Coordinates of C-alpha atoms in Angstrom, one line a residue:
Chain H
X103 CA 0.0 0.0 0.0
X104 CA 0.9 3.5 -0.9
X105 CA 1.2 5.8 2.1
X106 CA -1.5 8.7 0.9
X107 CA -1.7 10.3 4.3
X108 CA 0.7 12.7 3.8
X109 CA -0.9 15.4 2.1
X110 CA 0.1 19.5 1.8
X111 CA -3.0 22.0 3.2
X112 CA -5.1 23.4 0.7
X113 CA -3.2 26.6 1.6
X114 CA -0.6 29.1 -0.4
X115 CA 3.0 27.8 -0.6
X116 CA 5.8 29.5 -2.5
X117 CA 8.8 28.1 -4.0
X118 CA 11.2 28.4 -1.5
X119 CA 14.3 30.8 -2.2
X120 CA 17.2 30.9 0.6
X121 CA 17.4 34.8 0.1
X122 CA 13.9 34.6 1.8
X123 CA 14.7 32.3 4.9
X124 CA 14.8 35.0 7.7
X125 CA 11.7 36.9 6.3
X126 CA 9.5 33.4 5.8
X127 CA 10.4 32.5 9.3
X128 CA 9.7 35.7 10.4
X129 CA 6.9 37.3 8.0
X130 CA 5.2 34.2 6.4
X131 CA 2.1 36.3 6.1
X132 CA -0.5 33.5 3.9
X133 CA 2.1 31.4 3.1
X134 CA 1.1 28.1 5.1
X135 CA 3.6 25.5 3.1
X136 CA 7.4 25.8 0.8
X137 CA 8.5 24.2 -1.9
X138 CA 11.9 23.4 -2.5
X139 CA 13.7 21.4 -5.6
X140 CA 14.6 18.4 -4.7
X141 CA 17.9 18.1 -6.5
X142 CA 19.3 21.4 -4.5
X143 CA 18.9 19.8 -1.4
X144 CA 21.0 16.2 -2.3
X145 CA 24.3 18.0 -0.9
X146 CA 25.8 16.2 2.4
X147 CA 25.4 18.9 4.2
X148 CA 25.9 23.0 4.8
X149 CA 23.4 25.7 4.7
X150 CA 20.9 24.0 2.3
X151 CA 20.4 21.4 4.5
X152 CA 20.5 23.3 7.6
X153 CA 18.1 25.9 6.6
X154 CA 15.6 23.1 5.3
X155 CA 16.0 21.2 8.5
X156 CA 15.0 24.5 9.9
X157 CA 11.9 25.5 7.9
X158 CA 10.5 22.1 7.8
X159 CA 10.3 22.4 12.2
X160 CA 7.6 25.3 10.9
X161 CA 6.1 24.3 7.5
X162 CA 4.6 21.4 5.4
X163 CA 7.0 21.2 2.6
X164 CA 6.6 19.6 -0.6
X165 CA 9.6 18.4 -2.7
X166 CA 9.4 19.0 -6.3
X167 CA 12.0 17.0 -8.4
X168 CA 13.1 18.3 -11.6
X169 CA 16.0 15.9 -12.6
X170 CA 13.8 11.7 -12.2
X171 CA 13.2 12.1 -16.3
X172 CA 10.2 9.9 -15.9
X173 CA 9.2 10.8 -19.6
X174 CA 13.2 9.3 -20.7
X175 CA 13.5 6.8 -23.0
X176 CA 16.1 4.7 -20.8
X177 CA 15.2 3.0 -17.5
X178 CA 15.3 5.8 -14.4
X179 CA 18.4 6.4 -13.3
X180 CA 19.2 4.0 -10.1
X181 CA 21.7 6.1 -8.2
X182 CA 19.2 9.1 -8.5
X183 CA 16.1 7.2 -7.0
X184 CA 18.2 6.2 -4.1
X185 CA 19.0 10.2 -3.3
X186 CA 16.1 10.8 -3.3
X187 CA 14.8 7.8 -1.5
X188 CA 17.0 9.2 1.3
X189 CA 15.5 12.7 0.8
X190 CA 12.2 11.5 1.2
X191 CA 13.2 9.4 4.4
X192 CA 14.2 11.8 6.2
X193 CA 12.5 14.7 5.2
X194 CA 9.1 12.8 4.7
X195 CA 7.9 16.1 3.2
X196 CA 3.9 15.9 2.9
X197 CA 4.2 15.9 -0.8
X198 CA 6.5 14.5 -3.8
X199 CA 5.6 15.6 -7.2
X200 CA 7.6 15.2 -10.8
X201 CA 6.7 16.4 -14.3
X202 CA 5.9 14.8 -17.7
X203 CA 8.6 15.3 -18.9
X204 CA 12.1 13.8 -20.3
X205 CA 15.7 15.4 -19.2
X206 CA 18.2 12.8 -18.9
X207 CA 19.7 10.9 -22.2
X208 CA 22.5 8.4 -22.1
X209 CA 23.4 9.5 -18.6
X210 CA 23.7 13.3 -19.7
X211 CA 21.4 15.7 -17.5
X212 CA 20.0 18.6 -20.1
X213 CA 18.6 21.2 -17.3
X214 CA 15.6 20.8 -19.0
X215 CA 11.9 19.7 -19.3
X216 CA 11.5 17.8 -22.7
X217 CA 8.4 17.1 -24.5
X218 CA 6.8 14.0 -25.2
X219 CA 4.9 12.4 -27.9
X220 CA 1.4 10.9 -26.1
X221 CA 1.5 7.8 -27.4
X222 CA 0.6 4.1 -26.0
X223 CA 4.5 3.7 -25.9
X224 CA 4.9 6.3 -24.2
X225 CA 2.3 5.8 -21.7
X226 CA 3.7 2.5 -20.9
X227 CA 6.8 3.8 -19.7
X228 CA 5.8 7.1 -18.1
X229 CA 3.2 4.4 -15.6
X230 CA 6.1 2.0 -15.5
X231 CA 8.4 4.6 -14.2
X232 CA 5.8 6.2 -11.5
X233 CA 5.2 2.5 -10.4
X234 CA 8.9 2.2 -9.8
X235 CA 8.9 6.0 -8.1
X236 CA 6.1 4.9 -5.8
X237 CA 7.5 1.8 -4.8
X238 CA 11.0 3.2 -3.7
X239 CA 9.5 6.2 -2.3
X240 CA 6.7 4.2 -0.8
X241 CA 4.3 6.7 -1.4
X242 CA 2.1 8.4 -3.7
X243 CA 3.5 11.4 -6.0
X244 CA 2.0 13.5 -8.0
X245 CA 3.0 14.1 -11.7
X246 CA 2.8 18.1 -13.5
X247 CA 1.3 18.9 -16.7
X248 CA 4.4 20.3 -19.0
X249 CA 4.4 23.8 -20.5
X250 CA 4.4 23.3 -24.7
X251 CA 5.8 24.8 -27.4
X252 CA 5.2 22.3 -30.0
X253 CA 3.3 19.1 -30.4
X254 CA 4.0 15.9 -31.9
X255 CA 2.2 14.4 -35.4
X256 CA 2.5 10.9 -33.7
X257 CA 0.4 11.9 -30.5
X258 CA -3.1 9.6 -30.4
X259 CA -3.6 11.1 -26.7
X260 CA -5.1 14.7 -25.6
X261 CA -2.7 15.8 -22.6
X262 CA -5.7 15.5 -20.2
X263 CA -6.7 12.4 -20.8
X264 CA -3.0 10.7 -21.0
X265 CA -2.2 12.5 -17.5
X266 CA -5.5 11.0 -16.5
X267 CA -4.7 7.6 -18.1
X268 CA -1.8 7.5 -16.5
X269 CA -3.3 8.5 -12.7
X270 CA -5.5 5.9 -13.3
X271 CA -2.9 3.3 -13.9
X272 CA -0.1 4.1 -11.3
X273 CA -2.7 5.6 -8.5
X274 CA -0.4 8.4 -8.7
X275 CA -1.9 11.8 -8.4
X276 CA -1.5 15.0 -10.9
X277 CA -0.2 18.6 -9.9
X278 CA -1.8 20.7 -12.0
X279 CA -0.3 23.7 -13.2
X280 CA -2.5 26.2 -14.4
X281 CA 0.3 28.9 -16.0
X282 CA 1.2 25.8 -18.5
X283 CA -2.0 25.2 -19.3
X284 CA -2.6 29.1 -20.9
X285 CA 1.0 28.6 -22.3
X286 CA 0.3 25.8 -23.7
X287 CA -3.1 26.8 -24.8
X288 CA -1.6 29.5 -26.2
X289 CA 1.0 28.3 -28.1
X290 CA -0.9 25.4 -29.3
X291 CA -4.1 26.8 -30.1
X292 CA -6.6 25.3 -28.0
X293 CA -8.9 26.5 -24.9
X294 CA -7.6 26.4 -22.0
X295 CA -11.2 26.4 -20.0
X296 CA -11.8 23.3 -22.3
X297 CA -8.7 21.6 -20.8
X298 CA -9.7 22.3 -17.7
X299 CA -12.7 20.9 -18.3
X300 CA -11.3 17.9 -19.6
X301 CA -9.1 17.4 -16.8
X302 CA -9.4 14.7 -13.6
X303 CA -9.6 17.4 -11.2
X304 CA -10.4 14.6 -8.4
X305 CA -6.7 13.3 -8.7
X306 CA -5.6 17.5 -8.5
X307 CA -3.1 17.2 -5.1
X308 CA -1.5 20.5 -6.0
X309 CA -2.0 23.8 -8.7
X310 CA 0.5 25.7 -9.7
X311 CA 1.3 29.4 -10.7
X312 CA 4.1 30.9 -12.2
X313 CA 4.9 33.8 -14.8
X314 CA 6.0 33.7 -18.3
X315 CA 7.7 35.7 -21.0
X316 CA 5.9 36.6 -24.3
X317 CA 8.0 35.5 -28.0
X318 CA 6.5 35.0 -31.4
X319 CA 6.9 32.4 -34.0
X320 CA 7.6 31.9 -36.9
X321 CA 4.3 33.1 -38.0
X322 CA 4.1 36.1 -36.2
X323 CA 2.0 34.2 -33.3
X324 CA 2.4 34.7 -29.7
X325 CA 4.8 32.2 -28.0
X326 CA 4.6 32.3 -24.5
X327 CA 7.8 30.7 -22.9
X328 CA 7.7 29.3 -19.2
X329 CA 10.0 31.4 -17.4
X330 CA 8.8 31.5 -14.1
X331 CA 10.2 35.0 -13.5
X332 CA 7.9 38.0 -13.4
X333 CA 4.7 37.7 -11.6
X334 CA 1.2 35.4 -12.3
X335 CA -0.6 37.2 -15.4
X336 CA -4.4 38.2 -14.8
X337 CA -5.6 35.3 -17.7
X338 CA -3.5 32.9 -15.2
X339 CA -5.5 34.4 -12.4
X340 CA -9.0 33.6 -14.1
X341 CA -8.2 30.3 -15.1
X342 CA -7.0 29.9 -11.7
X343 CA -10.8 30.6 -10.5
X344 CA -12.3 29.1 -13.2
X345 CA -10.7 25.5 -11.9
X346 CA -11.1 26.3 -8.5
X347 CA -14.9 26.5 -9.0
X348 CA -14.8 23.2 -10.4
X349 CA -12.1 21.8 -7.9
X350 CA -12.6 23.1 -5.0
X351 CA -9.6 24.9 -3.1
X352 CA -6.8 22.9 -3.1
X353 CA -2.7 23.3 -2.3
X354 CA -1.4 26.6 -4.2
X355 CA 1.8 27.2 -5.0
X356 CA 3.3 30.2 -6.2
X357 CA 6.8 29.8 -8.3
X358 CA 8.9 32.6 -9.1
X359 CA 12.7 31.1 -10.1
X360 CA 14.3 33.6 -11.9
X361 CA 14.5 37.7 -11.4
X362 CA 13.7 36.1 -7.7
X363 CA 11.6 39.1 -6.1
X364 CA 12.1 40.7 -2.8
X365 CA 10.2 38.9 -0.1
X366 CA 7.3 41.0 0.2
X367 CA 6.3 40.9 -3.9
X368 CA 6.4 37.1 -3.5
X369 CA 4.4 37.3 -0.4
X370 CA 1.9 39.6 -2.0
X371 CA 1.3 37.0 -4.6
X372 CA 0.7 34.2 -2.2
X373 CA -2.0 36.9 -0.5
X374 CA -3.5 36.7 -4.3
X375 CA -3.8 32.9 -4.3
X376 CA -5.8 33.1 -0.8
X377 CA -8.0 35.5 -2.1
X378 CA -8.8 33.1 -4.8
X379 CA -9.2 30.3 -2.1
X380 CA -11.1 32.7 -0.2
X381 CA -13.7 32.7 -2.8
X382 CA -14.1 28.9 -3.0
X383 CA -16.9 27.6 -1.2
X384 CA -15.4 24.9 1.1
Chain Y
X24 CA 9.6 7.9 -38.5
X25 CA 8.8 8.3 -35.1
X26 CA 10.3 10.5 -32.3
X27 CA 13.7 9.2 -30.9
X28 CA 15.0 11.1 -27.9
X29 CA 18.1 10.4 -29.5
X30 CA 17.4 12.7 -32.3
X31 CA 16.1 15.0 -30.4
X32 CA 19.1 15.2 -28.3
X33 CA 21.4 15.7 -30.6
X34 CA 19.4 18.3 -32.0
X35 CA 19.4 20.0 -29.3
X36 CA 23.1 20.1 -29.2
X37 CA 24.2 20.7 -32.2
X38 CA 22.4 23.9 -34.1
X39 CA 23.8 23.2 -37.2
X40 CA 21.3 19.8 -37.3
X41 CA 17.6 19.8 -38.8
X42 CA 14.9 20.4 -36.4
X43 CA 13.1 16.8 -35.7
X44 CA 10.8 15.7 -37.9
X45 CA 7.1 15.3 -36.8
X46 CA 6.5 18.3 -34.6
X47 CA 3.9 20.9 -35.5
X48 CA 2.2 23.9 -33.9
X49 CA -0.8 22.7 -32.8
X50 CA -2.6 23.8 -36.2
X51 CA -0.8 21.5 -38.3
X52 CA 1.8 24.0 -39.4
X53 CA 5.8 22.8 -38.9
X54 CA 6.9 23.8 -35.5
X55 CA 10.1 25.6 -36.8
X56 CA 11.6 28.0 -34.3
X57 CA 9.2 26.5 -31.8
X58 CA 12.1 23.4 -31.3
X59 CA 14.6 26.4 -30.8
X60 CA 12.6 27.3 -27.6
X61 CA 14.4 23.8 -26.1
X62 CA 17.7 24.7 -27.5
X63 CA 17.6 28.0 -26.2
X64 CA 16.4 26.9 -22.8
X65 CA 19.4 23.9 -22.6
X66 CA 21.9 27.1 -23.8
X67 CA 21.1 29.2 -21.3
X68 CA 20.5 27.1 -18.6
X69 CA 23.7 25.5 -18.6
X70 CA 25.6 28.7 -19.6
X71 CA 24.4 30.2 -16.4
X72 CA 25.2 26.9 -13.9
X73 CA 28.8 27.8 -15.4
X74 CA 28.5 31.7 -14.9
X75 CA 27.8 30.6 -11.1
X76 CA 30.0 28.3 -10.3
X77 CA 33.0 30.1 -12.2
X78 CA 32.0 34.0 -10.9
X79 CA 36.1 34.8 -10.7
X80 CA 36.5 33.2 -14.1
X81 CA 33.3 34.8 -15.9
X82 CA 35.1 38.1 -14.4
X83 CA 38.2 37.5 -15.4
X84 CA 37.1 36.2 -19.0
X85 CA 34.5 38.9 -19.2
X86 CA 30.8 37.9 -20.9
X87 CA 31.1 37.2 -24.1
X88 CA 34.3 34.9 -23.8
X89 CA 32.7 33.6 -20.7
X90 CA 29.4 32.6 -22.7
X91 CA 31.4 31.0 -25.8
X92 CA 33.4 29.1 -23.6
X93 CA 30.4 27.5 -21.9
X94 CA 29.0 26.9 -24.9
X95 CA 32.0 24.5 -25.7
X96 CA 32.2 22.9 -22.2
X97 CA 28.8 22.2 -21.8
X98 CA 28.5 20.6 -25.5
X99 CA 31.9 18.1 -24.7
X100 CA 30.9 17.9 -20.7
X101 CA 26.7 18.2 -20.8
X102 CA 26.1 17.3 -16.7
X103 CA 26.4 13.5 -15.7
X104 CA 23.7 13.7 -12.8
X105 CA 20.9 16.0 -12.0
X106 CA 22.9 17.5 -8.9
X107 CA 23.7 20.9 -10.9
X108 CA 25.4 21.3 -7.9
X109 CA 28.4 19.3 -9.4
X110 CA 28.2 20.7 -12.6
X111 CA 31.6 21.6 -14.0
X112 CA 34.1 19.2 -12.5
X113 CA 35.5 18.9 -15.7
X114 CA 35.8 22.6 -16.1
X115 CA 39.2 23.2 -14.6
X116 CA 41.0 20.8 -16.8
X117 CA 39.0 21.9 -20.1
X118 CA 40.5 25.2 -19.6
X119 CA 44.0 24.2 -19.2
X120 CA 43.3 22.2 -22.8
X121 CA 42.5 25.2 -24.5
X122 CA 45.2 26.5 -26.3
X123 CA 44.0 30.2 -27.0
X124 CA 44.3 30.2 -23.2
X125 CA 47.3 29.5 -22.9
X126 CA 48.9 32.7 -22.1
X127 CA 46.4 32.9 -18.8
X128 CA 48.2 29.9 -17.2
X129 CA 46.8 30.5 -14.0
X130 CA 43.3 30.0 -14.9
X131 CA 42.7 26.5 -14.2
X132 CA 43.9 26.8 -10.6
X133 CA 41.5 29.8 -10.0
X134 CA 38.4 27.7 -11.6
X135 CA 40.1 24.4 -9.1
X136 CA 39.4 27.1 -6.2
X137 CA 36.1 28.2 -7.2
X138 CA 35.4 24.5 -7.6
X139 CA 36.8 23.4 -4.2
X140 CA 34.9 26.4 -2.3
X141 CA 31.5 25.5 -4.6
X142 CA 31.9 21.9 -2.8
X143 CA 32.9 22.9 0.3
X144 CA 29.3 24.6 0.7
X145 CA 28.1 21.3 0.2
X146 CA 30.4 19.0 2.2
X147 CA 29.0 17.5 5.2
X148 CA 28.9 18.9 8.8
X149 CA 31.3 18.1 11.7
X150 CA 31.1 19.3 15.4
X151 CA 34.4 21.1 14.8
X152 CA 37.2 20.2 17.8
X153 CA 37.5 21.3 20.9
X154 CA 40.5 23.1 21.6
X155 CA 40.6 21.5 25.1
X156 CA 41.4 18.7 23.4
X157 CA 44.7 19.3 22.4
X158 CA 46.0 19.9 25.8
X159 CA 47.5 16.8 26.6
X160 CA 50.3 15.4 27.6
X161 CA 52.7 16.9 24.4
X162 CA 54.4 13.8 23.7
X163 CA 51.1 12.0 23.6
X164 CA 49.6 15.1 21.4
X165 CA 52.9 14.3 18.7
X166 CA 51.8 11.0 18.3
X167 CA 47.8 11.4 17.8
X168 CA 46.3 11.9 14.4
X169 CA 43.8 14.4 13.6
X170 CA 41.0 14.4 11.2
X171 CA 39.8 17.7 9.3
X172 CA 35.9 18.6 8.5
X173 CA 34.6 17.2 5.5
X174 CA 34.6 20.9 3.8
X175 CA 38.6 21.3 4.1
X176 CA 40.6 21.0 1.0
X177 CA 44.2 21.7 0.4
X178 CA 45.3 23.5 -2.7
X179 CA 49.0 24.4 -3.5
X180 CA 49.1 25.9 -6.8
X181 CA 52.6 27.9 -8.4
X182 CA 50.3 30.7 -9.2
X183 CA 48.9 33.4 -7.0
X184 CA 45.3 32.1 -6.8
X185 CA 44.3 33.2 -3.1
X186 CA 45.7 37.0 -4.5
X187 CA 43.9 36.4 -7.4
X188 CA 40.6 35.5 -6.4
X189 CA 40.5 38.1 -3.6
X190 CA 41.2 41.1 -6.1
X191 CA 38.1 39.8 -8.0
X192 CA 35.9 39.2 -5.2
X193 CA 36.8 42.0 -2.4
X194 CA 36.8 45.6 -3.3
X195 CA 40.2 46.8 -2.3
X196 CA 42.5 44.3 -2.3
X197 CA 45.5 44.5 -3.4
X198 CA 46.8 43.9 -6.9
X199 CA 48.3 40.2 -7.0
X200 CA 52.0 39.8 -7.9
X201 CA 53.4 36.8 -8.8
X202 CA 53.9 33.8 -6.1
X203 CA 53.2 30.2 -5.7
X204 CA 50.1 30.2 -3.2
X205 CA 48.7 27.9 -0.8
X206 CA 45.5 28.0 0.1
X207 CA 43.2 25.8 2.4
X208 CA 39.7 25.8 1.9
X209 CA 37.7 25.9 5.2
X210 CA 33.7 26.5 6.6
X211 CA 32.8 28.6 9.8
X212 CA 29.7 28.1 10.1
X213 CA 28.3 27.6 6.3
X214 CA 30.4 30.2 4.4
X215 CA 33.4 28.6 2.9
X216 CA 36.8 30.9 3.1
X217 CA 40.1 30.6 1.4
X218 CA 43.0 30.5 3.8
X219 CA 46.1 31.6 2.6
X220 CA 48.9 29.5 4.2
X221 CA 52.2 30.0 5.2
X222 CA 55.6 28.6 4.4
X223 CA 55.3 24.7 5.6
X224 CA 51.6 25.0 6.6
X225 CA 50.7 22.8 3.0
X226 CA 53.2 20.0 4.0
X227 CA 51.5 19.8 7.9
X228 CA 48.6 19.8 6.7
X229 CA 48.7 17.5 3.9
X230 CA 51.0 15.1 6.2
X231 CA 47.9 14.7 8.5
X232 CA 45.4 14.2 5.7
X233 CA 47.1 11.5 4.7
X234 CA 47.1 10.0 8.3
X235 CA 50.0 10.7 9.2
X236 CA 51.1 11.7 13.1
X237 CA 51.4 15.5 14.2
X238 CA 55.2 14.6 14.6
X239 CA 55.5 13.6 11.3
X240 CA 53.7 16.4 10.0
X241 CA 56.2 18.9 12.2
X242 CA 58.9 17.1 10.8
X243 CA 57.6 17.6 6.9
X244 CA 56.7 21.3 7.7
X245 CA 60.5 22.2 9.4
X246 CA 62.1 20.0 6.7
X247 CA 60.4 22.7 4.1
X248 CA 60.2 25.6 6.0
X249 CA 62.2 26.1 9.0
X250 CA 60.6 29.2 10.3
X251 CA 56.9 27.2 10.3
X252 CA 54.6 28.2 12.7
X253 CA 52.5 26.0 14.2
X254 CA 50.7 27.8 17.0
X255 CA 49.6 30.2 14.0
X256 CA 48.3 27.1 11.8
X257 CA 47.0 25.4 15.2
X258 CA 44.9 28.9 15.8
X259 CA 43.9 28.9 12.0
X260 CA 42.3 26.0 11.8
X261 CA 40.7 25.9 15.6
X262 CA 39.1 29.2 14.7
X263 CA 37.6 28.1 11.5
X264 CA 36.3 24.3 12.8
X265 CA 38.7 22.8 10.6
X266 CA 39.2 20.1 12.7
X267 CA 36.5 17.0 13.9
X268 CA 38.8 14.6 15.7
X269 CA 41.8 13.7 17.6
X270 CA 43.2 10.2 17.7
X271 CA 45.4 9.5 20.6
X272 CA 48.5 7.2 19.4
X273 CA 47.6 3.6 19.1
X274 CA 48.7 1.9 21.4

């Protein structure tokens, strides 16, 4: 059995930045959970590790992996499960969560999350990957919708239901992040209130928010580009609503990576998201 | 054809290569530039672990050789694990192979600093020593071993890297002139610090690294300096938590 008690408050959290650490402990304002990424906290030892220690005494935190490539082509890599098996242990954060996504290739790490086609191949080894995940981990994660800039001619699956598909199969939940769904919608073409519709909102553990930068294509058509550094647009903010109504409040997390902002912007923001809860009938 | 990863890597790091086939828009037109969204994204990302890890280089460098140079390293070395912590081991050595840099010999040892500092941030803790601890008997004290924290590397290099990397880091510090330097890398608390050390300080200390007894490591430091100064190495390294351990001689 899959340990599914652990579970983050359907509260604001923010990404959790160590330029913060003295005003979160001391100002946390809305902000009832943090996240952090995993990989920065697989050190032996030092400040990361010490401040985490720290904040975890005070908050639920939720560890967001960026480096598993559940998405890759090749088996998971062994030595990386382990860390964060170890994480995990001693941690036991009240929430794990990975994206659909590839970044690992013949042992080379790209810094990146890489698209997938959403084919039956591919669905077989995404769900045989979170089976492994869930096994080491011994608990249920929760896997993110991607941000896309392109689509595949191969795909037989719409994103919603493959993420669904693939919740069904592994038990695993879905973090649902509702800035790549309008970039996505936007640079694909598509509605973003009909993906939301389409989506398994019961398997929703987590939403995210985040800002994005505005390109074009080739054709002169708006391509928005995950950047996660300026804040949550007002579109971002209705769609936000728009699933909450449907949802029900649920974990928020606000991400702002790069440009990091001085404590009280980021705050401010996490002040938005409970305003949004505040709204939602329990 | 279908989608390989492995195409798609290797579009990703080479430029010069075809977009993959297969990908569209999402309204059935070619994705084009769309793809370079992921090349751009790999680029920059892994440009800017270097620019973090290598601040005194990227200064010394400036920018734009700075970016170009990443651009090379991180195409030969892309990172071997997700811990971007680690990223640019190689580094050090990939700038000492570079011929058009050869007339900045010094380099490498600087990046090997910034390296050594980037992982003693990351080492593991130790309750550093108590000072009490060394007043035993002295005879007793020359025989016992010590062990250092897990943060504390030695680096002896024939170039003035500890001069170096101050004038790019402090503001008014002074000019460095040319010297061999040794420097040991310690952690108060959680900030690493590079210790300059003083004739015969590099031998004692790497004597004891390597196990060997606080009379052997006098012996080493005298032999190549004869005006070494213990107490002053001693009070270095107590101040800092340099040390975890004393072993008394076994019996």
């Amino acid at each position: 059995m899959l340990d599914t008690t652990r579970t983050l408050p359907a509260a604001p959290g923010v990404g959790y930045k160590p330029q913060h650490f003295a005003q979160i402990l001391d100002h946390a304002g809305p902000v009832g959970w943090l996240e952090i990424h995993a990989e920065n906290y697989m050190g032996d030892g030092g400040r990361p590790l010490a401040q985490l220690r720290h904040l975890a005494e005070r908050f639920p935190i939720s560890v967001h992996g960026v480096g598993l490539s559940i998405g890759g082509e090749g088996p998971l890599d062994p030595d990386h499960l382990a860390r964060l098996k170890h994480l995990v242990g001693w941690l036991n954060p009240a929430s794990f969560s990975e994206h659909l996504a590839w970044s690992t290739h013949d042992s080379h790490f790209l810094n990146d999350l890489l698209p997938l086609p959403y084919t039956s191949a591919t669905l077989d080894r995404v769900c045989t990957h979170i089976d492994q995940v869930q096994e080491v981990l011994g608990r249920r994660m929760l896997l993110e919708n991607p941000s896309s800039y392109l689509a595949f001619a191969e795909s037989t699956w719409e994103e919603p239901s493959f993420l669904g598909e693939i919740a069904r199969r592994t038990g695993c939940g879905l973090l649902l992040d509702v800035n790549n769904v309008f970039v996505s919608a936007t640079n694909l073409g598509f509605s973003p209130q009909g993906y939301i519709d389409a989506f398994p909102l019961d398997a929703v553990g987590e939403i995210h928010l985040g800002g994005h930068d505005e390109d074009q294509d080739d054709h002169g058509a708006p391509l928005l580009i995950d950047s996660h550094g300026r804040a949550v647009v007002d579109p971002v903010w209705a769609l936000l609503d728009y699933t909450l109504d449907r949802a029900g409040p649920r974990p928020l997390l606000v991400e702002w990576d790069t440009d990091v902002p001085d404590w009280p912007v980021l705050r401010a923001e996490a002040q938005r998201a409970q305003s949004a809860l505040d709204k939602v009938p329990a | 054809m279908s989608f390989t990863q492995d195409l798609f890597y290797d579009a990703l790091l080479d430029p010069a290569r075809p977009h993959p086939r297969g990908l569209h828009d999402g309204r059935s037109r070619p994705a084009g530039r769309r793809f370079d969204v992921y090349r751009n994204n790999v680029a920059v990302s892994l440009t800017e672990a270097l620019h973090e890890g290598f601040p005194v280089i990227a200064k010394l460098l400036g920018k734009r050789n700075m970016d170009g140079l990443a651009g090379l390293y991180w195409r030969q070395h892309p990172p071997a694990s997700p811990l971007m912590m680690q990223y640019g081991a190689a580094f050090p050595d990939f700038l000492a192979g570079l011929p058009q840099l050869s007339h900045l010999g010094y380099l490498p040892d600087v990046a090997r600093l910034e390296l050594a500092l980037r992982r003693a941030y990351h080492a593991g803790d130790a309750a550093p020593l108590d000072p009490q601890a060394l007043s035993i008997d002295p005879q007793a004290l020359m025989s016992a071993t010590l062990t250092f924290a897990p943060a504390v590397q030695l680096m002896r290099s024939p170039w003035p890297i500890h001069a170096i990397w101050r004038f790019n880091t402090e503001d008014d510090a002074p000019k460095p002139s040319a010297a061999a330097q040794d420097v040991l890398i310690t952690r108060p608390d959680y900030d690493p610090v590079p210790r300059l050390l003083q004739p015969g300080a590099a031998e004692w200390v790497a004597t004891v690294q390597a196990g060997g007894t606080l009379a052997a490591a006098q012996d080493r430091a005298l032999a190549s300096a004869p005006d070494f100064d213990l107490v002053a190495l001693l009070a270095l390294l107590l101040g800092d938590g340099a040390l975890s351990s004393l072993s008394p001689p076994k019996a």
